[in-house]
Amino acid sequence: MSPTTSVISVESLTFGYTSKIPILKQLNLNVPPKSIYGFLGANGAGKSTTIRSILGLLKPQSGDIRIFGKEVRPNRLEIFQKVGSLIESPSFYKHLSAYDNLKISCKYLNLPFSRIDEVLELVNLSKHSNRISKEYSTGMKQRLGLAMALLSDPDLLILDEPTNGLDPTGIIEFRNILTHLNELGKTIFLSSHLLSEIEKIASQVGIIKNGVMLFQGTIEELEKFRKSGLQVNIVSSDAMKASEILGSRFENKIVGTDSIEVALEDRESLPDIIEEFVKKGIRLYEVSYQKDDLEKLFINLTS
Amino acid sequence: MNILSTEFLRSLTAESYKLKRTPILWISLIGGVTSAIIVFLLFYFLIDEFIELNKSPWARYYQLSYNLMSTLLLVPYVILVTSTIVQSEHNSNAWKYLYALPVKKGNIYFPKLIMTVALMGLTLVIFFLTSTLAGYLLSILRPEYEFSNYPMNVGSWISLVVHSFVSILGVTAIQYWISIRWKNYIIPIGIGMMGFILSILVVGEEKFAVFLPYCYSMFISQHLSFEEIFNSGVIDTKPFLYIEWYSIICFVVFSAIGFYEQKVRNVK
């Protein structure tokens, strides 16, 4: 995708608080319009740093960062009219109610106070709008942060770990809100360290590790990538012998006392292997596909 | 220019909303009233200790009020209010939100500074009003000390308070800068208190005092002749006017340094 059609495009982004220790290394990232882009990485992989760089809060050593096709730092006033952000723990004044916090944001954004009720409705916080936000649950705090991000009716939402610390109900609620917003035509860029979170909602995925982008593509491409290799676990009477038989033809390793893990290119080779084992007198107790879901891939990709 | 100024005003309004439910307005009020109450009580109960025969009782009254305010209360108050206002942004993790808004960084930084300065002004206005009122009350309650034989000179009193206001501008900008720079509020309070204590030590040494903005309000109060002021209604500003210019220069310079640093820093 060319940079002009991407909502967010990042090219060769390098950043470090000191130039000797880069946190982000030549990072590329493209967020297509109207997508939900899941930005995955373990804690410390560089997600927040990437997001802060995108928002112009950090000054990168090198690289090109564009939102709506325009370079961010020189055009921040224009771009931020249409961008709402929630970075890690939400930024609100704890001694004030949700309503009063949004009043402050309205003043900064030059919006009428009538907009406050609309966003509170959108994030299901209307009932609690006059309570002091200090007393809110984690989920309500996140939703208040989201309300603040939504106030200007932005085309792009940038959310850093928005579901962090939420209970399952809160996560589902938050996800529903995001899906709804996406249906309204908003592009959503959200980061998480939980793959299970992203795969349920995102159409695009980017996976970062140690400041390097490991994978970027649609969720289908990620799925395909995952299916390209199979892991089989075989429990037998003689794991050592089984491993010898497979030799270098199939990559394998002995696990525990009686089982081996075998990597297969496709499933057609499995019956052949079983037949061979039986012929050589190895008794098979269990043959199973390794649970190789996205979660596992994520571990493979990022650990 | 118009857009700039309306954005500035909106931002200033936002700052005023942030004060709701905070102790800041109370601190301002208390800061202004304290001195008037203390001086009133001292005069009411121990008036013979303060007033000399055939001299303006107003001069003594205002001298004590002014010295108490500008020597002991004002600078610690500046340190306290500035740290409290800025700390609320640190506590709310607000910087990353504020700097990702479509608002010029100057219209985040300066309205807050102006709000801080305005609060100092508010405290001094309250100080002016309450001390004038208390003085008036004293003249009624203690008619035997002949307050009415001498001019109250409210005009001079206003100008003295204004001089006091100008003298703390420099230290306000310094405290504002370091309060924003360091998230840990112990640092601005520690530096501020150190500056304050140091200023008590050097206030008598003009060649050192001029380099220490924490010292300016104290310095001015030591170079005023209240007897003369309240007899003639004229303030001789010659001995200290240059200190006020230093205060203004200090305000401009440290505001600029602080803003520049905000503009280029990485917002973590």
XYZ file of C-alpha atoms in Angstrom, chain A residues 27-148:
122
model
C 10.224 0.074 11.637
C 7.666 0.058 8.831
C 3.952 0.155 9.408
C 0.903 0.787 7.254
C -2.649 1.161 8.430
C -5.234 0.978 5.650
C -8.326 3.214 5.818
C -11.321 2.003 7.794
C -9.429 -0.976 9.161
C -8.982 -2.157 12.707
C -5.262 -2.558 12.976
C -4.004 -4.730 15.816
C -0.494 -3.865 16.899
C 0.898 -6.803 18.803
C 3.965 -7.208 20.903
C 5.123 -8.339 24.304
C 5.618 -5.752 27.019
C 8.718 -3.773 26.199
C 8.655 -4.669 22.498
C 8.293 -1.022 21.511
C 4.545 -0.634 21.022
C 4.083 2.448 23.180
C 7.242 3.984 21.811
C 5.928 3.472 18.271
C 2.585 5.005 19.178
C 4.175 7.973 20.911
C 6.362 8.513 17.862
C 3.331 8.368 15.584
C 1.643 11.007 17.737
C 4.702 13.212 17.585
C 5.318 12.942 21.326
C 8.757 11.472 20.712
C 11.259 12.771 18.239
C 12.642 9.899 16.171
C 16.279 9.719 15.108
C 15.178 8.920 11.587
C 12.188 7.815 9.604
C 9.065 9.167 8.002
C 5.780 9.221 9.911
C 2.608 10.236 8.150
C -1.023 10.380 9.164
C -3.585 10.941 6.391
C -0.604 11.223 4.051
C 0.898 14.191 5.863
C 4.062 14.318 7.892
C 3.018 14.466 11.538
C 5.348 16.842 13.365
C 5.059 19.827 11.015
C 1.289 19.305 10.543
C 0.280 18.230 14.031
C -2.412 20.887 14.524
C -4.192 19.962 11.311
C -3.786 16.193 11.717
C -4.821 16.030 15.380
C -8.183 17.607 14.520
C -9.080 14.179 13.181
C -7.173 11.915 15.545
C -8.248 10.711 18.964
C -5.773 8.959 21.197
C -5.674 6.988 24.400
C -2.176 6.109 25.493
C -1.793 3.524 28.237
C -3.373 4.774 31.443
C -5.923 7.408 30.442
C -5.145 11.062 31.097
C -7.932 12.544 33.147
C -8.162 14.641 36.270
C -9.064 12.272 39.068
C -10.593 14.947 41.258
C -13.177 15.761 38.597
C -16.201 13.905 37.271
C -16.305 12.445 33.774
C -18.476 15.347 32.718
C -16.069 17.967 34.050
C -13.120 16.211 32.451
C -14.886 16.237 29.117
C -15.740 19.897 29.595
C -12.022 20.612 29.793
C -11.394 18.615 26.622
C -14.262 20.424 24.894
C -12.645 23.753 25.688
C -9.329 22.650 24.221
C -11.038 21.235 21.139
C -13.459 24.142 20.717
C -16.516 21.895 20.821
C -19.962 22.554 22.288
C -20.723 20.862 25.624
C -23.627 19.071 23.941
C -21.033 16.748 22.464
C -20.260 15.449 25.981
C -23.553 13.615 26.363
C -23.120 12.029 22.943
C -19.742 10.490 23.738
C -20.799 9.461 27.237
C -23.704 7.624 25.642
C -21.344 6.009 23.156
C -19.089 4.588 25.867
C -21.923 3.738 28.279
C -20.910 6.167 30.956
C -23.937 8.492 31.016
C -25.198 7.150 34.321
C -21.942 7.875 36.092
C -21.058 11.136 34.418
C -21.286 13.180 37.619
C -19.335 10.863 39.865
C -15.764 11.773 40.687
C -13.600 9.781 38.325
C -11.245 8.699 41.113
C -14.004 6.319 42.227
C -14.374 4.681 38.813
C -13.541 1.051 38.145
C -10.667 0.336 35.764
C -13.151 -0.332 32.975
C -14.951 2.954 33.532
C -11.641 4.802 33.564
C -10.715 3.237 30.218
C -14.095 4.177 28.822
C -13.677 7.732 30.026
C -10.308 7.784 28.265
C -12.025 6.516 25.135
C -14.735 9.154 25.471
C -12.042 11.812 25.601
